[in-house]
CSV table of C-alpha atoms in Angstrom, one decimal:
chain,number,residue,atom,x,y,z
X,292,UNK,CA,-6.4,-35.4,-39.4
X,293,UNK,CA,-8.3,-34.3,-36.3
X,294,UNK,CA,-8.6,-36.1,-33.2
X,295,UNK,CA,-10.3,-35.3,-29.8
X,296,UNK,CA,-7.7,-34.9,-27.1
X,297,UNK,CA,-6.4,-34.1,-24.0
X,298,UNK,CA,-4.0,-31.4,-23.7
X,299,UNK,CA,-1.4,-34.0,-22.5
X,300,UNK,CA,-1.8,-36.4,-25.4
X,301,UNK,CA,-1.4,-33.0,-27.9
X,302,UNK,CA,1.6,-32.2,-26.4
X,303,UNK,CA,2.8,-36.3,-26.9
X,304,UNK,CA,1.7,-36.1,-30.6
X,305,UNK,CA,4.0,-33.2,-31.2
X,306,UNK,CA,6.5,-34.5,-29.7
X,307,UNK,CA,6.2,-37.6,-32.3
X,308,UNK,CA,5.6,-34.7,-34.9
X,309,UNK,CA,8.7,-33.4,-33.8
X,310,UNK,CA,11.0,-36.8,-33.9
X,311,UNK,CA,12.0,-36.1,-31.0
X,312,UNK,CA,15.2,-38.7,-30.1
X,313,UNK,CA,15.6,-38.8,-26.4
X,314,UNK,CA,12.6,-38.6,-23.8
X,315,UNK,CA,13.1,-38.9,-20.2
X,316,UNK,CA,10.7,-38.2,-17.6
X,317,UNK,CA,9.7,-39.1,-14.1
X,318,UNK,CA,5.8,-39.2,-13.8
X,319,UNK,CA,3.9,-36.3,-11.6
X,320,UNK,CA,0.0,-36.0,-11.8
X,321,UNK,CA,-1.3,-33.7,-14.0
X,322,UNK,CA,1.8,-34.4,-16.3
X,323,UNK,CA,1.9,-38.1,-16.4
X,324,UNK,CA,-0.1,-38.8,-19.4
X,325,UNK,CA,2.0,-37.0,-21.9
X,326,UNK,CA,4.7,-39.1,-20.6
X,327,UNK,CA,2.8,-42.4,-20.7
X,328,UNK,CA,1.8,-42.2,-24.4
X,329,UNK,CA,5.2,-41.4,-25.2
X,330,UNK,CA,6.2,-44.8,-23.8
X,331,UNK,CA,3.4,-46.6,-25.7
X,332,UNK,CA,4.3,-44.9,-29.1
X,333,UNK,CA,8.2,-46.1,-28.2
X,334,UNK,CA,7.2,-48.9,-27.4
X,335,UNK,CA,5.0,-49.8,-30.6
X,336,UNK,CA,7.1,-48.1,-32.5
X,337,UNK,CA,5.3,-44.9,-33.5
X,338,UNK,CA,8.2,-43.3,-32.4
X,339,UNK,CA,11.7,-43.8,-33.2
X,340,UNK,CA,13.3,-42.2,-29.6
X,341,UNK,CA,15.2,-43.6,-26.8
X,342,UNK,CA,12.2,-43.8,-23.9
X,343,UNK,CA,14.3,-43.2,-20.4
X,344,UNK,CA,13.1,-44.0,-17.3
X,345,UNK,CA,14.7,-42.7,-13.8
X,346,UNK,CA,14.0,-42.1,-10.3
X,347,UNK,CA,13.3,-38.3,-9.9
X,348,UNK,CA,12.8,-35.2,-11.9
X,349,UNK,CA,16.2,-34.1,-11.0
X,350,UNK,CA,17.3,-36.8,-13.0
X,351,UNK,CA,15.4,-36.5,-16.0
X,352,UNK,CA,16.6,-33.0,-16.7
X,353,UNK,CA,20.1,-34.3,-16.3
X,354,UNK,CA,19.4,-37.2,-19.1
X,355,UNK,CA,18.1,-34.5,-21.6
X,356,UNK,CA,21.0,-32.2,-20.7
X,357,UNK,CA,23.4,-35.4,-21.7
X,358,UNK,CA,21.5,-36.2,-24.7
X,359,UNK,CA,21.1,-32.8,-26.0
X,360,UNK,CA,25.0,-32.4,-25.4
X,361,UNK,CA,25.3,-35.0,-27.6
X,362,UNK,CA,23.3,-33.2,-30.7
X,363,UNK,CA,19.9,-35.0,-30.6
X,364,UNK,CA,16.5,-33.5,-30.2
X,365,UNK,CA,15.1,-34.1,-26.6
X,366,UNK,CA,12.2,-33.9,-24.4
X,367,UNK,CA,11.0,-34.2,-21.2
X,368,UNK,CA,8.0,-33.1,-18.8
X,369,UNK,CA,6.9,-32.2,-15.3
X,370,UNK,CA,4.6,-30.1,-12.9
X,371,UNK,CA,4.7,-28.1,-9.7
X,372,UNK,CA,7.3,-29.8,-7.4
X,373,UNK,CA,8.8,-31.9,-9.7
X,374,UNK,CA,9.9,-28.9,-11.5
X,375,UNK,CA,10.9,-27.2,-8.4
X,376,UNK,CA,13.3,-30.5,-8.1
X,377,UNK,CA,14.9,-29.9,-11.7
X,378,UNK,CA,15.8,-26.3,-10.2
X,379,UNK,CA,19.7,-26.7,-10.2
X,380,UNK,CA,19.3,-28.6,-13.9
X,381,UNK,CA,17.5,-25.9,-15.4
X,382,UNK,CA,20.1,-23.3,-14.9
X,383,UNK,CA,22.5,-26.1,-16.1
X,384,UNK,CA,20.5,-26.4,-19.3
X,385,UNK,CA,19.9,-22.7,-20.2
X,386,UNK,CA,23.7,-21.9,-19.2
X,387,UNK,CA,25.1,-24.7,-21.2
X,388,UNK,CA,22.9,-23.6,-24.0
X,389,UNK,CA,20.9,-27.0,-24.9
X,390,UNK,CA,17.5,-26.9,-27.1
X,391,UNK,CA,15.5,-28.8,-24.5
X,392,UNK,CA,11.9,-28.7,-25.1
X,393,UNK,CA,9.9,-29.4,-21.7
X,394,UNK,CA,6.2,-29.5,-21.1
X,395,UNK,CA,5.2,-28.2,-17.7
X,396,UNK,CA,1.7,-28.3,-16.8
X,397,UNK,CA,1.0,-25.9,-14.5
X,398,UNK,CA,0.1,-26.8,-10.7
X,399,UNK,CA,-0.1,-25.3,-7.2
X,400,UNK,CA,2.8,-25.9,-5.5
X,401,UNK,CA,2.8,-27.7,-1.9
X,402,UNK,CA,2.1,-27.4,1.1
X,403,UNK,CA,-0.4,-27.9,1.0
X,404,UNK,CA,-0.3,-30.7,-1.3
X,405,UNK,CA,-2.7,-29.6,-4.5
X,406,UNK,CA,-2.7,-31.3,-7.7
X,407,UNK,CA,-4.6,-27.7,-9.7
X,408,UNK,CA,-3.9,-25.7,-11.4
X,409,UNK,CA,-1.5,-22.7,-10.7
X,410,UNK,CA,1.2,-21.0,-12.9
X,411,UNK,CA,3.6,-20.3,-9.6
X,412,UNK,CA,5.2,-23.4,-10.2
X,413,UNK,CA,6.9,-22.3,-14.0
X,414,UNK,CA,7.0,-18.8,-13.2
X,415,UNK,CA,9.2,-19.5,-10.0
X,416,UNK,CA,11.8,-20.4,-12.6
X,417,UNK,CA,11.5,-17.3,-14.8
X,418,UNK,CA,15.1,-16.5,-13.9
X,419,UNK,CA,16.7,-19.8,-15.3
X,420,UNK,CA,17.1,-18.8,-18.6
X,421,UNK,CA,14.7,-20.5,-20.4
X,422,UNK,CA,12.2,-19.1,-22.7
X,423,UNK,CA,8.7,-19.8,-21.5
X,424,UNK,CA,5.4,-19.7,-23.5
X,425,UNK,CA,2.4,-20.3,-22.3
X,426,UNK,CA,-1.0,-21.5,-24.0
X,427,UNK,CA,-4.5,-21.3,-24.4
X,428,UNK,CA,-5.8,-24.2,-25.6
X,429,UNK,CA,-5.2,-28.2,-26.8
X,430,UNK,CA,-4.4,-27.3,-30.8
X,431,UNK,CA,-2.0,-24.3,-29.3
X,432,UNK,CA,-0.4,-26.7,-27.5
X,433,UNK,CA,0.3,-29.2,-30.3
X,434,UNK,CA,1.4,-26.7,-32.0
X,435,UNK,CA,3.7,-24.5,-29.9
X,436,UNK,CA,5.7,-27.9,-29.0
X,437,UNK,CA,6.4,-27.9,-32.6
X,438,UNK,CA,7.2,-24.2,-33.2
X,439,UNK,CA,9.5,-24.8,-29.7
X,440,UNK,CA,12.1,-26.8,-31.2
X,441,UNK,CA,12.0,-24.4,-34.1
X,442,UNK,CA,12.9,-21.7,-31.5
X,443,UNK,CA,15.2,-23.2,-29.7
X,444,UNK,CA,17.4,-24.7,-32.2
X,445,UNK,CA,17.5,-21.5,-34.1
X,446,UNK,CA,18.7,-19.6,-30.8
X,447,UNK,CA,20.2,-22.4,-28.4
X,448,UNK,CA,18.3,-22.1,-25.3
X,449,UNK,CA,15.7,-24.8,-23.9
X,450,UNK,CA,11.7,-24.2,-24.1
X,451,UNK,CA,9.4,-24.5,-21.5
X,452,UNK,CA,5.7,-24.7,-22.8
X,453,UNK,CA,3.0,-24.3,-20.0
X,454,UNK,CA,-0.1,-25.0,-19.7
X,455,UNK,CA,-3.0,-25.2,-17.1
X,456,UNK,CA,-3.6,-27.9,-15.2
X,457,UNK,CA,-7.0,-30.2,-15.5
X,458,UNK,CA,-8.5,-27.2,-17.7
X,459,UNK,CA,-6.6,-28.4,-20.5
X,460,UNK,CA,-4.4,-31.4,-19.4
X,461,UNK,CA,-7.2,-33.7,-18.3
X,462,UNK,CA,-9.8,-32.1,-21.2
X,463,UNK,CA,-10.9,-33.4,-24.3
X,464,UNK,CA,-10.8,-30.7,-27.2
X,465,UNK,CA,-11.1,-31.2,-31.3
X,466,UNK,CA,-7.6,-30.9,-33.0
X,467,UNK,CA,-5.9,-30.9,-35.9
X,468,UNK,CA,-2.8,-33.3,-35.9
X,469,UNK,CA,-0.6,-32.2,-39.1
X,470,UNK,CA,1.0,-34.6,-41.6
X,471,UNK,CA,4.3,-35.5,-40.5
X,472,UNK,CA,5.5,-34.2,-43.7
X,473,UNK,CA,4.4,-31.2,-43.4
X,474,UNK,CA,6.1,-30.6,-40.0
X,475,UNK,CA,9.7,-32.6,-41.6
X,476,UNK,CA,9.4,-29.6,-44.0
X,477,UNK,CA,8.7,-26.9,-40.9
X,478,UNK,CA,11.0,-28.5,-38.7
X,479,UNK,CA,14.0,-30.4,-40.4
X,480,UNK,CA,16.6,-32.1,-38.7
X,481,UNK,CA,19.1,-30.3,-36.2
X,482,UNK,CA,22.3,-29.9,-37.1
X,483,UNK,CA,24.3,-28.5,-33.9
X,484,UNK,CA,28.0,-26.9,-34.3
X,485,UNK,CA,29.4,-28.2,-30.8
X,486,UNK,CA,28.2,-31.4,-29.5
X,487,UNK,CA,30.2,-34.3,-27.6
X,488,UNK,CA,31.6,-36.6,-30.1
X,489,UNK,CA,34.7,-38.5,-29.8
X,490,UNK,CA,35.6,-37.6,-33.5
X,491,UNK,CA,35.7,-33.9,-33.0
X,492,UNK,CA,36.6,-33.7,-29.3
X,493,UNK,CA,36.1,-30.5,-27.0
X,494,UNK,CA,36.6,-29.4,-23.4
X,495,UNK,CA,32.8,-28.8,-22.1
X,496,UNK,CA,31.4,-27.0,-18.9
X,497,UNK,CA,34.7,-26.5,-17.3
X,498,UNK,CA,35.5,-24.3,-14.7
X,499,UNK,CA,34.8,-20.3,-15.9
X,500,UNK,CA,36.8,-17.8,-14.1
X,501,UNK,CA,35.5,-14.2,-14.1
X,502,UNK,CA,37.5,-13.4,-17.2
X,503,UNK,CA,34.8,-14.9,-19.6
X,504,UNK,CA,31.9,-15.5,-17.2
X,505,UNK,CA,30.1,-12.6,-17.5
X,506,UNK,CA,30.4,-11.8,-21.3
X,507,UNK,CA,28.8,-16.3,-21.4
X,508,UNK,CA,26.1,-14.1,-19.4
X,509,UNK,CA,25.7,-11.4,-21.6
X,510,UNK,CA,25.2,-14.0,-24.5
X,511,UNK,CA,22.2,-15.9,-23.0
X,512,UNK,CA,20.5,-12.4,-22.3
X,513,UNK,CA,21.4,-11.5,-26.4
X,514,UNK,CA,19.7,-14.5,-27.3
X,515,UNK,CA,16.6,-13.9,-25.3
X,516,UNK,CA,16.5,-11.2,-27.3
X,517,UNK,CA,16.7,-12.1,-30.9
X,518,UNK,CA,14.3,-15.1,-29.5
X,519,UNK,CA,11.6,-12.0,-29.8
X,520,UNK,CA,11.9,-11.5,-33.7
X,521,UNK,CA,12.6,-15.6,-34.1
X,522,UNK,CA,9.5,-16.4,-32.0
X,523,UNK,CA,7.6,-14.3,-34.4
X,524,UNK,CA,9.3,-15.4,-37.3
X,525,UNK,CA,8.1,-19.3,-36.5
X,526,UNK,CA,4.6,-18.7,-35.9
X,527,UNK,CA,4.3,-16.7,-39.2
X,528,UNK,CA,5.7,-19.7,-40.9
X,529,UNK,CA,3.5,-22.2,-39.8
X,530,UNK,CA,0.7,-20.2,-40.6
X,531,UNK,CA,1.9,-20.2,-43.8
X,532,UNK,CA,2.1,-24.4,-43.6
X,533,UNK,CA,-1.1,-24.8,-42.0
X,534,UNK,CA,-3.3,-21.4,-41.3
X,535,UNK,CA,-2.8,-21.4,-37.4
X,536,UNK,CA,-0.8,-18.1,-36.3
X,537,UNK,CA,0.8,-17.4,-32.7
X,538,UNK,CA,2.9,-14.5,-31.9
X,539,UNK,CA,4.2,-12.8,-28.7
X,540,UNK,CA,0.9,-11.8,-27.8
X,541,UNK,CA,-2.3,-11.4,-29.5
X,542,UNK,CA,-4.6,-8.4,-29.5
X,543,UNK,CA,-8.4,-8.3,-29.7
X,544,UNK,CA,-9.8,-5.0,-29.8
X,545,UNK,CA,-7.3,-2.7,-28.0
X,546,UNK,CA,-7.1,-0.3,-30.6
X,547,UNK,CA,-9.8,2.1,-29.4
X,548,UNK,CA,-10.1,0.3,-25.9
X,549,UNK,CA,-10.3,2.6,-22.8
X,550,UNK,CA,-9.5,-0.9,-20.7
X,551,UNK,CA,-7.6,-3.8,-21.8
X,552,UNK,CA,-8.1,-7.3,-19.8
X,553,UNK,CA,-4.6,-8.8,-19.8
X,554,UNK,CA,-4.4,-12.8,-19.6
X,555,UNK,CA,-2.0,-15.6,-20.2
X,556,UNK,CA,-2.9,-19.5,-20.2
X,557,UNK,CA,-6.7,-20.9,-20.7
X,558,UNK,CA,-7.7,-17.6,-18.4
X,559,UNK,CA,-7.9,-16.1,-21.9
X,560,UNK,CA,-11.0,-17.9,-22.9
X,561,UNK,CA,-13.4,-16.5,-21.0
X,562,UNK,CA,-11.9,-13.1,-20.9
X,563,UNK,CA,-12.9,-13.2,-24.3
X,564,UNK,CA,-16.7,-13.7,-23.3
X,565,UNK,CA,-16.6,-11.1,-21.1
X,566,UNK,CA,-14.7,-8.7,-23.7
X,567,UNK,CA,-17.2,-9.2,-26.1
X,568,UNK,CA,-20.4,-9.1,-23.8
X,569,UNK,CA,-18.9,-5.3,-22.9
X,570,UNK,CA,-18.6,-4.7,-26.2
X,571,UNK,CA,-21.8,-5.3,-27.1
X,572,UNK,CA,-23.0,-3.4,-24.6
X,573,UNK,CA,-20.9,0.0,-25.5
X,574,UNK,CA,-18.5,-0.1,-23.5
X,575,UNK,CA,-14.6,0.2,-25.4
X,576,UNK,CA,-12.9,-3.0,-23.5
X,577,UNK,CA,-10.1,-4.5,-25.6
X,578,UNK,CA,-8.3,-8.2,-24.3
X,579,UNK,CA,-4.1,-8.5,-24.7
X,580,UNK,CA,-3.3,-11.9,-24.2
X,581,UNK,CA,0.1,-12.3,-23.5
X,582,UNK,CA,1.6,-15.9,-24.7
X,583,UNK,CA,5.8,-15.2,-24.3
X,584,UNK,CA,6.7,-14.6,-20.9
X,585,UNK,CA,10.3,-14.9,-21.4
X,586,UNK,CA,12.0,-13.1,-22.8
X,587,UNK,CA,9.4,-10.6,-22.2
X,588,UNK,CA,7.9,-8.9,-25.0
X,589,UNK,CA,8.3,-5.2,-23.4
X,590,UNK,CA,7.5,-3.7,-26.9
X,591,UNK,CA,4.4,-5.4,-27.5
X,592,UNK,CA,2.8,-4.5,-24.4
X,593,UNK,CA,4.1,-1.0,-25.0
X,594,UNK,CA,2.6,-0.9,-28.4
X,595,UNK,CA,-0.8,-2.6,-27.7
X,596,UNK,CA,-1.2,-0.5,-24.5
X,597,UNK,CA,-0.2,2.7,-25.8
X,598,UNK,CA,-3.5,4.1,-25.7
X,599,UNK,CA,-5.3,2.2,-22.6
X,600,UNK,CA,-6.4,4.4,-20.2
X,601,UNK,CA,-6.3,0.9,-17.4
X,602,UNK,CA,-5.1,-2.5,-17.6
X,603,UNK,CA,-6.8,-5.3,-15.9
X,604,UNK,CA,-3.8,-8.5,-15.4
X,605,UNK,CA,-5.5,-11.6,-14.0
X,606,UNK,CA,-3.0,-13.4,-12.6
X,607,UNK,CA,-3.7,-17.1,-11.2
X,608,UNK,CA,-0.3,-17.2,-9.4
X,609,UNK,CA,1.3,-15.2,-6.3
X,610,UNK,CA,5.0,-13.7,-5.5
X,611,UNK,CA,4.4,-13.6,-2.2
X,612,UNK,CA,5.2,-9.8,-0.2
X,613,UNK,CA,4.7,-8.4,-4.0
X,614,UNK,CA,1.3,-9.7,-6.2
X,615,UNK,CA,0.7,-11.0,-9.3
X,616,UNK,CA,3.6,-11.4,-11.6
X,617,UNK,CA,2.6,-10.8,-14.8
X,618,UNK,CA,1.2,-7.7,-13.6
X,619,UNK,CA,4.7,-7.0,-11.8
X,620,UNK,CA,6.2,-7.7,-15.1
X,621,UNK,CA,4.0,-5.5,-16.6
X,622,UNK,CA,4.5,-2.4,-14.5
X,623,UNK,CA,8.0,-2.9,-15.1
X,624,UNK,CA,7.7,-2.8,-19.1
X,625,UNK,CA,5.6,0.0,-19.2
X,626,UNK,CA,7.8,1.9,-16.4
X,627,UNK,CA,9.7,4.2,-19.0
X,628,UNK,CA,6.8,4.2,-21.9
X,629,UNK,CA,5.8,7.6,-23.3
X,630,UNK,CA,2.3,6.5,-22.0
X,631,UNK,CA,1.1,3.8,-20.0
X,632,UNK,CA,-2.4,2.6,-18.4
X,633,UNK,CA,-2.7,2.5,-14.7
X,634,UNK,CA,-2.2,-1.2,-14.0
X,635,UNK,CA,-5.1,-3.3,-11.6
X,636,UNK,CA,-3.7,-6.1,-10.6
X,637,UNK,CA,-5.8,-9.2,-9.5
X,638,UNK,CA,-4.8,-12.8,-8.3
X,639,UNK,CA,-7.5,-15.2,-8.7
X,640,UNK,CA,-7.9,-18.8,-8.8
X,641,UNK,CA,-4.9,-20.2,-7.2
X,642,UNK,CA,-4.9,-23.6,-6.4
X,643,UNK,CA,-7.6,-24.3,-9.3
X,644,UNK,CA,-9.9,-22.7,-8.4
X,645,UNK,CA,-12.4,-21.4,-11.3
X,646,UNK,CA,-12.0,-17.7,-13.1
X,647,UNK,CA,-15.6,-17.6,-14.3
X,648,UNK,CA,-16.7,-15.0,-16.7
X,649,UNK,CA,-19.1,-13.1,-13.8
X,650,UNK,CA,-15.7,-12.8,-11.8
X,651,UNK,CA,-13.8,-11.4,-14.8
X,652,UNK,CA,-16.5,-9.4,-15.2
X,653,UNK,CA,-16.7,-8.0,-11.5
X,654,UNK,CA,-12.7,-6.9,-11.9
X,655,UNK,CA,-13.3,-4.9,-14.9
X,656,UNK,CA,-16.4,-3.4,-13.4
X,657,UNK,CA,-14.3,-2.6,-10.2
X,658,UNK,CA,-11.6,-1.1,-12.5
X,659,UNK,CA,-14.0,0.9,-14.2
X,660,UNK,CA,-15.1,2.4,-10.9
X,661,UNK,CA,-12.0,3.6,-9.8
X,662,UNK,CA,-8.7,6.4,-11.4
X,663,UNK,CA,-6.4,4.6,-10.1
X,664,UNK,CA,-5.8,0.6,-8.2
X,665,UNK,CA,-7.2,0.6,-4.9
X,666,UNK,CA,-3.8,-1.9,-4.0
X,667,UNK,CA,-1.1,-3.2,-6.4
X,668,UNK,CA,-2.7,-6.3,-5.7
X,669,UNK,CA,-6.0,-7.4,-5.0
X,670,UNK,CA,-7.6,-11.3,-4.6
X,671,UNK,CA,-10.2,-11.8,-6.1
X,672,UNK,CA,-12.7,-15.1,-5.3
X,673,UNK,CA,-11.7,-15.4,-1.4
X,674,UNK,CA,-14.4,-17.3,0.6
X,675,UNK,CA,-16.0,-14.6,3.0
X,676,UNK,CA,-13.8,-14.7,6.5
């Protein structure tokens, strides 16, 4: 069945897709639509899941971290400094190995306050342990809350899914909504080992001296890394259920391409105009856009990059005193590769402002001017001083 919808109301269909148990949520603009159908569907019945509200963000992730202890599938969603508030949560989800799945629609953070779009917000908390994915359009984010489940029951650590601000949340797109039968056969029912129940009782959480910490450590960072092949495994198999693949990253034209555009997010889209109006024009321009962010997919970049001569990495978010940080990250993957492009990175766009195809256009054309980056880190779209 296909459906025009916002990206917040295709995350809120997959989560029904998904039969999702517990929801809790505290509403934030852009995010509060997904939450609000959610209500409606619990409340009319379309979905069969506890619907609770509380009085921060803080609190929501500690309601999915009880309800996931308990064994049942859960979900929750924020934005900029609502996620900032779940901060301590986060860590307390990844660490106590829970399959959350959370929808975090990428905003600026405050001060000042600005309700656009900006990826500083998700990527603040790339240390927390969860695996983050972010998306490109309104059917990749229907169906990457699916596959997230899939991932993170299969390796026990929450799933962030991101996705821009007002350039998908707020806009209307054509997509396809799977049978739920077809998803109950992609995505069956969880079945954790170790959950609270007062037939089978266990000690949870309790204090961990340094005799065991650090090997619980080691364990979350092993299962970042077989989350690379199970990633990859769970788009394959829903192409195979419904034609749509998503991998790590995906590669347009980089095997002969002097210069590679790198993108995440809805930045993608018209990286691929201007990739294909260079193309047309003769000149070997190839686009990587990379869709896992953690764990990092240091072997894809590797691969795809292998024979770049330069790498352009947009990036519409800012570690302030170093630059972009998917161009950070990927300076530090391609640090001890055979061969490697020299890296131009470019912040644009922060705060939601536009990355229009003539600005894409202008960094490539800049990269192409020069050997090597003029700065680790260059804005680009600053009104004149």
């Amino acid at each position: 069945m296909k459906k025009v919808l916002m990206g917040n109301h295709a995350a809120s269909w997959a989560v029904q897709l998904s039969r999702v148990q517990v929801i809790s949520a505290y509403p934030i603009t852009p995010q509060t639509h997904v939450v609000e159908e959610l209500s409606e569907m619990c409340a009319d019945g379309r979905l069969d899941a506890k619907f609770l509200k509380v009085e921060s963000e803080h609190s929501a992730m500690a309601a999915v971290v009880a309800s996931s202890s308990t064994g049942v599938r859960s979900f929750t969603a924020s934005s900029s400094n609502g996620l900032a508030l779940m901060h301590e949560m986060l860590h307390w989800a990844a660490g106590a190995r829970l399959p959350i799945v959370m929808v975090n629609v990428n905003r600026a953070m405050a001060p000042g306050w600005n309700i656009w779009c900006d990826q500083t917000d998700s990527l603040s908390q790339r240390d927390t342990g969860w695996i983050q994915i972010y998306v490109e359009d309104n059917q990749e984010v229907l169906d990457t809350v699916v596959q997230a489940y899939r991932i993170a029951e299969d390796v026990l650590l929450p799933v962030m899914v991101c996705y821009d601000a007002f350039f998908l949340s707020h806009t209307y797109e054509p997509v396809d909504i799977p049978d739920a039968a077809q998803i109950d056969r992609y995505l069956p029912e969880a079945r954790h080992r170790m959950v609270l129940d007062t037939r089978d009782p266990h000690a949870f959480n309790a204090l961990v001296t340094p005799d065991v910490y650090m090997e619980m450590r080691w364990q979350i960072h092993e299962a970042h890394r077989r989350a690379l092949g199970v990633v990859e495994q769970a788009g394959q198999e829903y192409n195979e259920l419904l034609g749509r693949s998503y991998g790590r990253v995906e590669a347009v034209d980089c095997e002969d391409a002097d210069l590679v555009i790198v993108t995440s997010s809805s930045t993608t889209s018209p990286a691929r105009l201007v990739a294909r109006k260079l193309r047309r024009e003769g000149k070997k321009v190839g686009l990587l856009k990379i869709r896992l962010f953690r764990p990092f997919p240091v072997d894809d970049v590797r691969r795809v990059l292998a024979n770049a001569k330069k790498a352009v990495v947009i990036d519409r978010n800012i570690s302030f005193g170093k630059g972009g940080i998917f161009a950070d990250e990927l300076r530090g993957a391609l640090l001890n590769a055979p061969t490697r492009p020299a890296v131009f990175g470019f912040v644009a766009g922060l705060g939601g402002r536009d990355i229009t195809p003539e600005l894409i256009e202008e960094m490539v054309i800049e990269a192409m001017g020069r050997d090597q980056p003029a700065d680790d880190v260059v804005f680009k779209g600053l009104m004149p001083a």
